[in-house]
Coordinates of C-alpha atoms and ligand atoms in Angstrom, one line a residue:
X199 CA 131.6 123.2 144.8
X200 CA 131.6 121.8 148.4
X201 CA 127.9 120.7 150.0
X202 CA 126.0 123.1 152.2
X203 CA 127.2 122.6 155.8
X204 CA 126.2 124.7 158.9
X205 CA 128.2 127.5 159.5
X206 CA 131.5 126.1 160.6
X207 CA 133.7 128.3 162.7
X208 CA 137.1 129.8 161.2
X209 CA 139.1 131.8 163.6
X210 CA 138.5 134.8 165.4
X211 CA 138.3 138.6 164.5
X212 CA 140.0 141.3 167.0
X213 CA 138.2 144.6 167.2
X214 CA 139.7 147.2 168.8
X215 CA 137.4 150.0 169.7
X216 CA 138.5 153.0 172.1
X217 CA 142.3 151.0 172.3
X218 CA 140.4 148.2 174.0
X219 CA 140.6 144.3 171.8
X220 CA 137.7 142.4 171.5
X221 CA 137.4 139.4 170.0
X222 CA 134.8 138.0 167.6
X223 CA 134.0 134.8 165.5
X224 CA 134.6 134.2 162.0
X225 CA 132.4 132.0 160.0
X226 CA 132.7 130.5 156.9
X227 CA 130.1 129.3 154.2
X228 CA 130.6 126.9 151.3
X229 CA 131.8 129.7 149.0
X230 CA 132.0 133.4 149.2
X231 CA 133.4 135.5 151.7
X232 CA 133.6 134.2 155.5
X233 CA 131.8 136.8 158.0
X234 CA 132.3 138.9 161.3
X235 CA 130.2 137.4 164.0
X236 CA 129.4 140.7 165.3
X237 CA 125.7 139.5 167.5
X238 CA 127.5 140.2 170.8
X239 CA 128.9 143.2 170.0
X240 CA 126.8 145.5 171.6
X241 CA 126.4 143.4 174.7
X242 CA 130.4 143.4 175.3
X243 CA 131.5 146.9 173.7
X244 CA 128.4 149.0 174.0
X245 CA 128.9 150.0 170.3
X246 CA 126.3 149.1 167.6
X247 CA 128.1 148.8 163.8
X248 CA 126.3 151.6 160.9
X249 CA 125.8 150.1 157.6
X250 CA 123.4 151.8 155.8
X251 CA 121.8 149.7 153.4
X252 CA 123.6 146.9 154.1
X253 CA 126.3 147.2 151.9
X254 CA 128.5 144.8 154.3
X255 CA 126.4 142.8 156.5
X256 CA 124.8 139.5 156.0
X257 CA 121.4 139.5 157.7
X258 CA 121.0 135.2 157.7
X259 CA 122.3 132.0 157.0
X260 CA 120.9 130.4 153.6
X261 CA 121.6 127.5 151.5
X262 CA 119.1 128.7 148.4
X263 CA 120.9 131.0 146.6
X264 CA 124.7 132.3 145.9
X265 CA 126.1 134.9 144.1
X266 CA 129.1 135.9 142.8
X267 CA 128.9 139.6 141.9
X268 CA 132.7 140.1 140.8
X269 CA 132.0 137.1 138.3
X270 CA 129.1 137.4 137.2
X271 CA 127.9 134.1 138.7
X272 CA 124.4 132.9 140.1
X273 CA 123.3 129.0 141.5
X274 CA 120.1 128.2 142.6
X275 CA 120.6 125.4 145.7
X276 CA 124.3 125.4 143.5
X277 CA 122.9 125.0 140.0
X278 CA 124.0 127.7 137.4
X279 CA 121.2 130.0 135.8
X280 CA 122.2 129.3 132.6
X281 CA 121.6 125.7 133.0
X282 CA 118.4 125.9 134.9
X283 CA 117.5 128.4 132.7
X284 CA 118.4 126.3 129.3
X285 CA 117.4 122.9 130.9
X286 CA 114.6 122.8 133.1
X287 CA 111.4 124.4 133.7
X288 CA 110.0 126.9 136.3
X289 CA 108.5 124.1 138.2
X290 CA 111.3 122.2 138.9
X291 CA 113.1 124.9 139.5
X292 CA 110.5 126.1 142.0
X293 CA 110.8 122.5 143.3
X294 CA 114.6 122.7 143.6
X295 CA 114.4 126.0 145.7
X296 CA 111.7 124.8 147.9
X297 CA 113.2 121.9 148.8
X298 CA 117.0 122.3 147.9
X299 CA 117.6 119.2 145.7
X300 CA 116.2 118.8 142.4
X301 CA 113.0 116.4 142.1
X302 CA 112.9 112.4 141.3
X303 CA 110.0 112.0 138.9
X304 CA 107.4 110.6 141.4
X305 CA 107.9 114.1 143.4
X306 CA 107.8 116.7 140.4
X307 CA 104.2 114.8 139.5
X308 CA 102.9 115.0 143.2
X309 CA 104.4 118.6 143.0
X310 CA 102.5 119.8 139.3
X311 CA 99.7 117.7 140.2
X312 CA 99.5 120.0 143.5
X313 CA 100.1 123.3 142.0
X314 CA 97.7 122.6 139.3
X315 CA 95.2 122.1 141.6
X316 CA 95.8 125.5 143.9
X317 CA 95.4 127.7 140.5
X318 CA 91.9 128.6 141.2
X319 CA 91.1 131.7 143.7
X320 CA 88.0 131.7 146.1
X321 CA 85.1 132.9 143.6
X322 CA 84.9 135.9 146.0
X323 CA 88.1 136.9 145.4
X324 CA 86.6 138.4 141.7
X325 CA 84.3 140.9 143.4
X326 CA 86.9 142.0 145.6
X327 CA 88.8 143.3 142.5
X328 CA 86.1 144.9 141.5
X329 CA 86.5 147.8 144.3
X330 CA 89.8 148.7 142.4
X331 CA 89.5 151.4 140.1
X332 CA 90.6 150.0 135.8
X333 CA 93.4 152.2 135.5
X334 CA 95.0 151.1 139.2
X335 CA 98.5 150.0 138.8
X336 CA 98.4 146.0 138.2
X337 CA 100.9 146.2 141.3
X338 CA 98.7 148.3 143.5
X339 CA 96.2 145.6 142.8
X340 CA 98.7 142.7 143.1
X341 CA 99.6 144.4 146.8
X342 CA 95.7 144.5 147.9
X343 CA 94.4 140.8 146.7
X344 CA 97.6 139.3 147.7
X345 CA 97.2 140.4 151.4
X346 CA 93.6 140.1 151.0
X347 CA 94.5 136.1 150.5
X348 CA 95.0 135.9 154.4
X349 CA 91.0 136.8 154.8
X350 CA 90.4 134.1 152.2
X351 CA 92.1 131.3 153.4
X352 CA 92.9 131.3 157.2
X353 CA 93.5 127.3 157.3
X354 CA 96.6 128.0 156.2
X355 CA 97.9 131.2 158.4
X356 CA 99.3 129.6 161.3
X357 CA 103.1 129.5 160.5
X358 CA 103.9 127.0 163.5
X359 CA 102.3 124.0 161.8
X360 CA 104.2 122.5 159.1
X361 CA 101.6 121.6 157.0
X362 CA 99.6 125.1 157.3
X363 CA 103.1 126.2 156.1
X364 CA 103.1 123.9 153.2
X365 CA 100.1 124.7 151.8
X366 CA 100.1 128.6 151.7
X367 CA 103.0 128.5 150.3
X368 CA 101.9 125.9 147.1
X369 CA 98.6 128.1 147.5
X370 CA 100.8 131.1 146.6
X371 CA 102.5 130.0 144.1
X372 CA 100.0 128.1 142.2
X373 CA 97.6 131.4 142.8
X374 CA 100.0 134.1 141.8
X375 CA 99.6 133.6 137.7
X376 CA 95.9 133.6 138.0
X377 CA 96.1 136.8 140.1
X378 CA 98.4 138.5 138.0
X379 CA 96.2 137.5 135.3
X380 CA 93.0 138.5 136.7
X381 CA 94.9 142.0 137.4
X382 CA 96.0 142.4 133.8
X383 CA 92.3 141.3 132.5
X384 CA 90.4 143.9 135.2
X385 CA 92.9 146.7 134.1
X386 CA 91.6 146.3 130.0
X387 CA 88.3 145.1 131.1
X388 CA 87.7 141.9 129.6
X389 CA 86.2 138.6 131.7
X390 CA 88.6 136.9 134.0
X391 CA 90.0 133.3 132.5
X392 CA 89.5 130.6 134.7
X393 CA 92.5 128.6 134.8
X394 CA 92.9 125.1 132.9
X395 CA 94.4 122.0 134.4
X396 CA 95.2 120.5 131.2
X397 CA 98.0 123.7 130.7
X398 CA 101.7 123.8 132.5
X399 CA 102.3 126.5 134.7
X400 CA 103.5 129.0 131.9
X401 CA 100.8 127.9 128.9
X402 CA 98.1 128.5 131.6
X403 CA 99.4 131.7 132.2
X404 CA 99.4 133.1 129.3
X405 CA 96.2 131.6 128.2
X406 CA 94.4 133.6 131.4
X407 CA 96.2 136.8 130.4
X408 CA 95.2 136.6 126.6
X409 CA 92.7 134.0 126.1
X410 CA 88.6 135.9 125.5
X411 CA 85.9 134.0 125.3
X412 CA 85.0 134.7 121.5
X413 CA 87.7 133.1 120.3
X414 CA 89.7 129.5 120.7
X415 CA 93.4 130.7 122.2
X416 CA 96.3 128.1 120.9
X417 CA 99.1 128.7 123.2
X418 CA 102.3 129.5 121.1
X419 CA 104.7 126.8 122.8
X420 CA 107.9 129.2 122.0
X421 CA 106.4 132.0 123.7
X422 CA 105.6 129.7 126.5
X423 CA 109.1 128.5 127.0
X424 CA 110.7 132.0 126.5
X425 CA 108.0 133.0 129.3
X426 CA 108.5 130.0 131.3
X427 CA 112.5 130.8 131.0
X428 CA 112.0 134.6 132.1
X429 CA 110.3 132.9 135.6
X430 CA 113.6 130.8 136.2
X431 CA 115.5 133.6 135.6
X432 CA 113.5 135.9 138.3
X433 CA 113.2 133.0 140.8
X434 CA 115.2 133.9 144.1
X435 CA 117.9 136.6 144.2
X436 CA 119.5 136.2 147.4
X437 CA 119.1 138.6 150.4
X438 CA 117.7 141.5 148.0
X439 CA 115.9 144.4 149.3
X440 CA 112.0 142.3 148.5
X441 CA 113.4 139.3 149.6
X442 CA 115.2 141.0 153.2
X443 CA 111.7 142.8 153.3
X444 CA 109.4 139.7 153.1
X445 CA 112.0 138.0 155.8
X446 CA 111.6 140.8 158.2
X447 CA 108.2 141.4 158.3
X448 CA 107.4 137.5 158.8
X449 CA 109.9 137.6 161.6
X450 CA 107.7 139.2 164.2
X451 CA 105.3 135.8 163.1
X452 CA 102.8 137.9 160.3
X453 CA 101.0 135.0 158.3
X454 CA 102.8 134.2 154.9
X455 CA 100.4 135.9 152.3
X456 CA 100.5 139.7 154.4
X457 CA 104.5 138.8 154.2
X458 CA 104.4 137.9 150.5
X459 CA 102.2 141.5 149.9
X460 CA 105.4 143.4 151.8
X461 CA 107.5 141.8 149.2
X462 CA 105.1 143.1 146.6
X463 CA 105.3 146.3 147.8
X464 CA 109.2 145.9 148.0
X465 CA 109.7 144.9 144.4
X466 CA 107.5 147.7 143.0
X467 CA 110.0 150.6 143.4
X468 CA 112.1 151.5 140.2
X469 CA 115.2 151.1 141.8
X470 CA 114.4 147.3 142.3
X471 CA 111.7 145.2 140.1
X472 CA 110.1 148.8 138.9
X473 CA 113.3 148.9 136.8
X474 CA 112.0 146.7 134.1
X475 CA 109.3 148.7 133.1
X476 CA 111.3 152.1 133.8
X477 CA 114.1 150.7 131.7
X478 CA 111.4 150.3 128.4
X479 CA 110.0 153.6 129.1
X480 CA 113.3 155.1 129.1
X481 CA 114.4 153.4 125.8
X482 CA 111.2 154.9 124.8
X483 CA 111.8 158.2 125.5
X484 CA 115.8 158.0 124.0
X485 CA 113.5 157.2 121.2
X486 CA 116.4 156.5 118.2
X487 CA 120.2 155.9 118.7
X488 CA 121.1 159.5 117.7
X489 CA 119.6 160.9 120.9
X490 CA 121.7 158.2 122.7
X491 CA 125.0 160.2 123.8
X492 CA 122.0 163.0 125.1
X493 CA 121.3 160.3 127.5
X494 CA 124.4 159.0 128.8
X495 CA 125.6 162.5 129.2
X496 CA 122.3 162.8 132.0
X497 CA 123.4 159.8 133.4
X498 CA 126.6 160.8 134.2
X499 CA 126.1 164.3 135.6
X500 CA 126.2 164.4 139.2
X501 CA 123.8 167.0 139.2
X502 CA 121.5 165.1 137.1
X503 CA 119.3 162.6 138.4
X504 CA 118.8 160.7 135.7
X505 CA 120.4 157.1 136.0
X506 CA 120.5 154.6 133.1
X507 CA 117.4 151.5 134.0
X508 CA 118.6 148.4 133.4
X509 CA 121.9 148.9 134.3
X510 CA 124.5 148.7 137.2
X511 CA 123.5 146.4 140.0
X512 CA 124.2 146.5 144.2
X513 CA 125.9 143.1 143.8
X514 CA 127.0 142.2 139.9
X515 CA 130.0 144.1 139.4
X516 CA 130.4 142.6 136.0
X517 CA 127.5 141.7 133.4
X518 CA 124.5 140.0 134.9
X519 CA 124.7 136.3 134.4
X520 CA 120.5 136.7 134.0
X521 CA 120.3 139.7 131.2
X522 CA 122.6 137.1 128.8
X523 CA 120.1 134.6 128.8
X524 CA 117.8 137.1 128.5
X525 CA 119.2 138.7 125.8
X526 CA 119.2 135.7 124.3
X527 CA 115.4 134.8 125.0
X528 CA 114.4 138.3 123.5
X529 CA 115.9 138.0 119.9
X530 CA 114.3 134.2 120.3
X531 CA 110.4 136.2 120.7
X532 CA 111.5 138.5 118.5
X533 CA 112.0 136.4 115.5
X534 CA 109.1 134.0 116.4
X535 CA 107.0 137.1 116.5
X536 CA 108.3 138.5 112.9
X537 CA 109.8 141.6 114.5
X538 CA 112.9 142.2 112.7
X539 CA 113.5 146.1 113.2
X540 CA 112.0 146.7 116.9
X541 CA 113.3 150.5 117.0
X542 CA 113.7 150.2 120.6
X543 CA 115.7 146.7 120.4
X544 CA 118.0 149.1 118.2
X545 CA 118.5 151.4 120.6
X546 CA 118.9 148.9 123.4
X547 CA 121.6 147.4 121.4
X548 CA 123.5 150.4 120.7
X549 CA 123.0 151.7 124.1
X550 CA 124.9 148.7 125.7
X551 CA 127.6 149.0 123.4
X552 CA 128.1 153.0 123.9
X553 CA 127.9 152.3 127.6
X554 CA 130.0 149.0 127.9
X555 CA 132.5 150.9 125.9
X556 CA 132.2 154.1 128.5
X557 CA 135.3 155.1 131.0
X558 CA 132.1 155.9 133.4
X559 CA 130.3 153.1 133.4
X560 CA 133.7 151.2 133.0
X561 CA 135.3 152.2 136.1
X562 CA 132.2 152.3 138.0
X563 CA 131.5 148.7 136.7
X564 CA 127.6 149.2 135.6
X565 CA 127.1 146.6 133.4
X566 CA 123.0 145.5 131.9
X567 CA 121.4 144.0 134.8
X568 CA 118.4 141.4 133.6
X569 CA 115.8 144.3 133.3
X570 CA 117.5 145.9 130.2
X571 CA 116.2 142.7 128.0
X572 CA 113.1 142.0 129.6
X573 CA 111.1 144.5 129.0
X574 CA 111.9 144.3 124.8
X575 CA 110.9 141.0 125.2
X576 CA 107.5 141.2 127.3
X577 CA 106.7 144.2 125.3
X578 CA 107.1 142.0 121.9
X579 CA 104.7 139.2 123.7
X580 CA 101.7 141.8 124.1
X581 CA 102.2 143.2 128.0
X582 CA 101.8 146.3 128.5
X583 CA 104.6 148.1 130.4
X584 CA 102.3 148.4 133.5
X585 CA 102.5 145.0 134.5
X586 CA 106.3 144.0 133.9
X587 CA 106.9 144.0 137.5
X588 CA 103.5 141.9 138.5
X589 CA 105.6 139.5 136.1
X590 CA 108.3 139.4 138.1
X591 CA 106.4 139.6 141.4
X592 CA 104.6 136.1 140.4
X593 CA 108.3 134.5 139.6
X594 CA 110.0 135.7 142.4
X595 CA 107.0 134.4 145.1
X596 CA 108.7 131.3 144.8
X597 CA 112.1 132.5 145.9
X598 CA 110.0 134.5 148.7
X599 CA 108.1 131.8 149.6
X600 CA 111.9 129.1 150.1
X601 CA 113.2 131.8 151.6
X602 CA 110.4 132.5 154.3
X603 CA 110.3 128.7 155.2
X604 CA 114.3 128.5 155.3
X605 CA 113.8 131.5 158.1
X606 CA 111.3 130.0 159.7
X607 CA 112.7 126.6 160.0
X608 CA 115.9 127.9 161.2
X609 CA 116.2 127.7 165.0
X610 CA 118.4 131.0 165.8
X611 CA 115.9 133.4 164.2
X612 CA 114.2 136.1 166.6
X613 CA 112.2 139.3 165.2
X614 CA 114.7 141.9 163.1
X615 CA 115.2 144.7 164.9
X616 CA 117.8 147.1 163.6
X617 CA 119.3 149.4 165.9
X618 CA 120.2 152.8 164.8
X619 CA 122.8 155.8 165.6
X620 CA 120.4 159.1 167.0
X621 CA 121.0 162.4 165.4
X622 CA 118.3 163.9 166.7
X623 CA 117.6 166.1 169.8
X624 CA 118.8 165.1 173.7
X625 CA 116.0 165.6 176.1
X626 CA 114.0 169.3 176.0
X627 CA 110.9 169.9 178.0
X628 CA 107.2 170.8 176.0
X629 CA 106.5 173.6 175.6
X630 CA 102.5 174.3 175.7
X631 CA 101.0 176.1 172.5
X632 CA 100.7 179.4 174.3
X633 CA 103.7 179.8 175.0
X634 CA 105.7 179.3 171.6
Ligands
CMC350 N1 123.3 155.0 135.6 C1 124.2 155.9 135.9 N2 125.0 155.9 137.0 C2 124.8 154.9 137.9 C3 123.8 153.9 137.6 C4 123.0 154.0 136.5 N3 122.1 153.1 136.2 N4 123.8 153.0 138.7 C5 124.8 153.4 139.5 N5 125.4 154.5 139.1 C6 126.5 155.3 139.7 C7 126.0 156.0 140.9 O1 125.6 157.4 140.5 C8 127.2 156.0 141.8 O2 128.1 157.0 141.4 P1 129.1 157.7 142.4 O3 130.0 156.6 143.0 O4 129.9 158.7 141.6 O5 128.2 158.3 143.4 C9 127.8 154.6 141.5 O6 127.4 154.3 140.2 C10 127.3 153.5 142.5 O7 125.9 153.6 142.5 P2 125.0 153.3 143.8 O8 123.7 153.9 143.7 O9 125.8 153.7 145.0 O10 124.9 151.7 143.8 P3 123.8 150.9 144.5 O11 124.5 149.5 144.7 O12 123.3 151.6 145.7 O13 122.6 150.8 143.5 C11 121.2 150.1 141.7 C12 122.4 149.7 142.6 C13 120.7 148.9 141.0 C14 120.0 150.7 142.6 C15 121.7 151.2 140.7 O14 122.7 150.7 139.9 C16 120.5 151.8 139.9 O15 119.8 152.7 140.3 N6 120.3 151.2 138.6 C17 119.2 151.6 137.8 C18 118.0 150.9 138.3 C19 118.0 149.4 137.9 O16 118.3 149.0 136.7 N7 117.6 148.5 138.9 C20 117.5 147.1 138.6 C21 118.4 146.3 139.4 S1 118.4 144.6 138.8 C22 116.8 143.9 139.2 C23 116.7 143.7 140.7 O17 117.5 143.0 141.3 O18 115.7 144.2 141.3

């Protein structure tokens, strides 16, 4: 693997549009394919390019995250999941993405001594969730208090200071648990848990979601690390549609915790982060392997639909480097937990091997993506499907949070500003309400 370099320059692309040649960059990265410079298109063709949603067109430079889709391969600042994953913990690796090299030991300290100490949210922050109605969405909520941050804590909104910069973005992800937490508690209506700074990250979080005050919670340390591991795993996923979203809005300058709430927003649809919690009610609904072939008949009429969760992905045309570990981590919480015959672990199992073994999903290459696993295993450690994708939302901050510092930092970026090609109607005079 070569070391991240600025774009270098590779040769030259001819266009011809309308018999006329135009000529256009080429750059290359460190790995993956090279790109069209295409930013002066417009001003020497007159011609914008169409790509609806962005199936070909890299929006930004970044050194976080790369992946692989045709093999299945994902590095974080050019470490492997699986390592990261197997190896380290979700601070470091929050470290690592942050700051692109993994921490010495005098830095991870300063850094877990510093996140620890962000955990807490202004005390007014717990009336404000009281205006949300107990059976809200915990993402509905997660949307409201996480933009409502910016009216909390405005020394640390201006995104031209470096420091201002530093701290929302250790304020956000040290406050994330406890607000995903507080979201969970509001929505079954038991006290809020004040986080302790004797707990890692993970132990703390759990011990907020499921800790009451009339009895002493013992954080289960396997739980904790399977937890822990599902955070790694949802850290930072390149240019997806969350992570594109929380870049564009903070390209027009929006302070970092309204951008962060954009993502939220982002990541809640089932096509995206919804699709953990879609995924487990689905295997709930197939209910028992028999009904199984029903289902992946829907999928696979075109007039139908109904689409399998938890699998197929826009990039990973071959099985999702996450949902191994994954499946891995679940049968781990599974047997700690004593849950031998989880009907819907059954069914998962035989779905993936009926659909692996599929010509459709075969030669459309729709493999499990990390969502078929996770919700089995959040499910088995007492979450309730509602907040699956608040999980995810409070791992993937972090990624949100490199990833709006990277754009920031980075001298070429102006406010995004697609163009588009008009289909509507050429100029027609009103007409006044009498007279139509
Ligand atoms: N079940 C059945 N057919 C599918 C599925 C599926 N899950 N996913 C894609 N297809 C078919 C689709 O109908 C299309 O067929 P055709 O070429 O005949 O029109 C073909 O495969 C390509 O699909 P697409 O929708 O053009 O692909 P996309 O890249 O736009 O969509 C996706 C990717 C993830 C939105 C889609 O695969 C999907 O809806 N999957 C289910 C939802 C899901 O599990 N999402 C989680 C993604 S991983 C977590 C994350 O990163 O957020």
């Amino acid at each position: 693997m070569s070391k991240p370099q600025d774009n270098a320059a590779e040769g030259v692309a001819n266009i011809t549009i309308a018999g006329e040649g135009h000529d256009f960059p080429v750059m290359q990265g460190t790995v993956g394919p090279s790109v069209v410079d295409i930013s002066k298109l417009y001003g020497q063709t007159g011609y914008f390019t169409y790509d609806p949603g962005f199936t070909s067109t890299a929006s930004c430079q970044s050194k976080i995250t790369y992946i692989d889709g045709d093999q299945g391969v994902l590095l974080y600042r050019g470490y492997p999941i699986d390592q990261l994953a197997e190896q380290s913990n979700f601070l470091e690796v929050a470290y690592l993405l942050l700051s692109g090299e993994l921490p010495g030991r005098a830095e991870y300290d300063e850094f877990e001594h510093a996140i620890t100490h962000h955990t807490m949210v202004h005390e007014q922050l717990h009336d404000f969730f009281s205006g949300f109605r107990r059976d809200a969405h915990p993402m509905a909520v997660m949307c409201g208090v996480v933009g409502a941050l910016s009216a909390f804590y405005h020394d640390s909104t201006d995104i031209n200071d470096p420091y201002q910069r530093l701290v929302a973005s250790r304020r956000l992800i040290a406050k994330m648990p406890t607000i995903a937490a507080m979201a969970y508690k509001y929505s079954v209506g038991q006290p809020f848990v004040y986080p302790e700074n004797e707990l890692d990250y993970t132990s703390n979080f759990l011990k907020m979601c499921f800790a009451v005050p009339a009895a002493p919670y013992k954080v289960n340390p396997i739980l904790s690390r399977a937890m822990d591991r599902i955070f790694i795993l949802h850290a930072d996923h390149e240019q997806n549609a969350s992570t594109s979203t929380v870049r564009l809005a903070s390209s027009s300058g929006a302070n970092p915790f309204a951008c962060i709430a954009a993502g939220i927003a982002c990541l809640w649809g089932p096509a995206h982060g919804g699709a953990n919690e879609a995924a487990l009610n689905m295997l709930a609904e197939i209910g028992t392997a028999d009904r199984i072939p029903e289902y992946v008949r829907k999928a696979k009429d075109k007039n139908d639909p109904f689409r399998l969760m938890g699998f197929g992905h826009r990039v990973y045309k071959n099985y999702d480097p996450r949902a191994k570990v994954m499946q891995q981590t679940c049968h781990e919480v599974l047997g700690e937990l004593g849950i031998k015959d989880d009907p819907l672990l059954e069914v998962a199992m035989e779905l993936e091997k009926i659909a692996l073994s599929d010509e459709y999903f075969i030669e459309k290459k729709l493999y499990p993506n990390i969502d078929f696993y996770s919700g089995i295993t959040l499910k088995a450690m007492g979450f309730p499907t509602t907040m699956f994708t608040a999980l995810f939302a409070l791992a993937r901050t972090v990624g949100w949070v490199a990833q709006w510092n990277e754009m920031i930092e980075d001298p070429s970026q102006r406010i995004g500003r697609p163009r588009q090609l008009y289909t509507g109607h050429t100029h027609r005079d009103y007409v006044p309400l009498v007279k139509r």
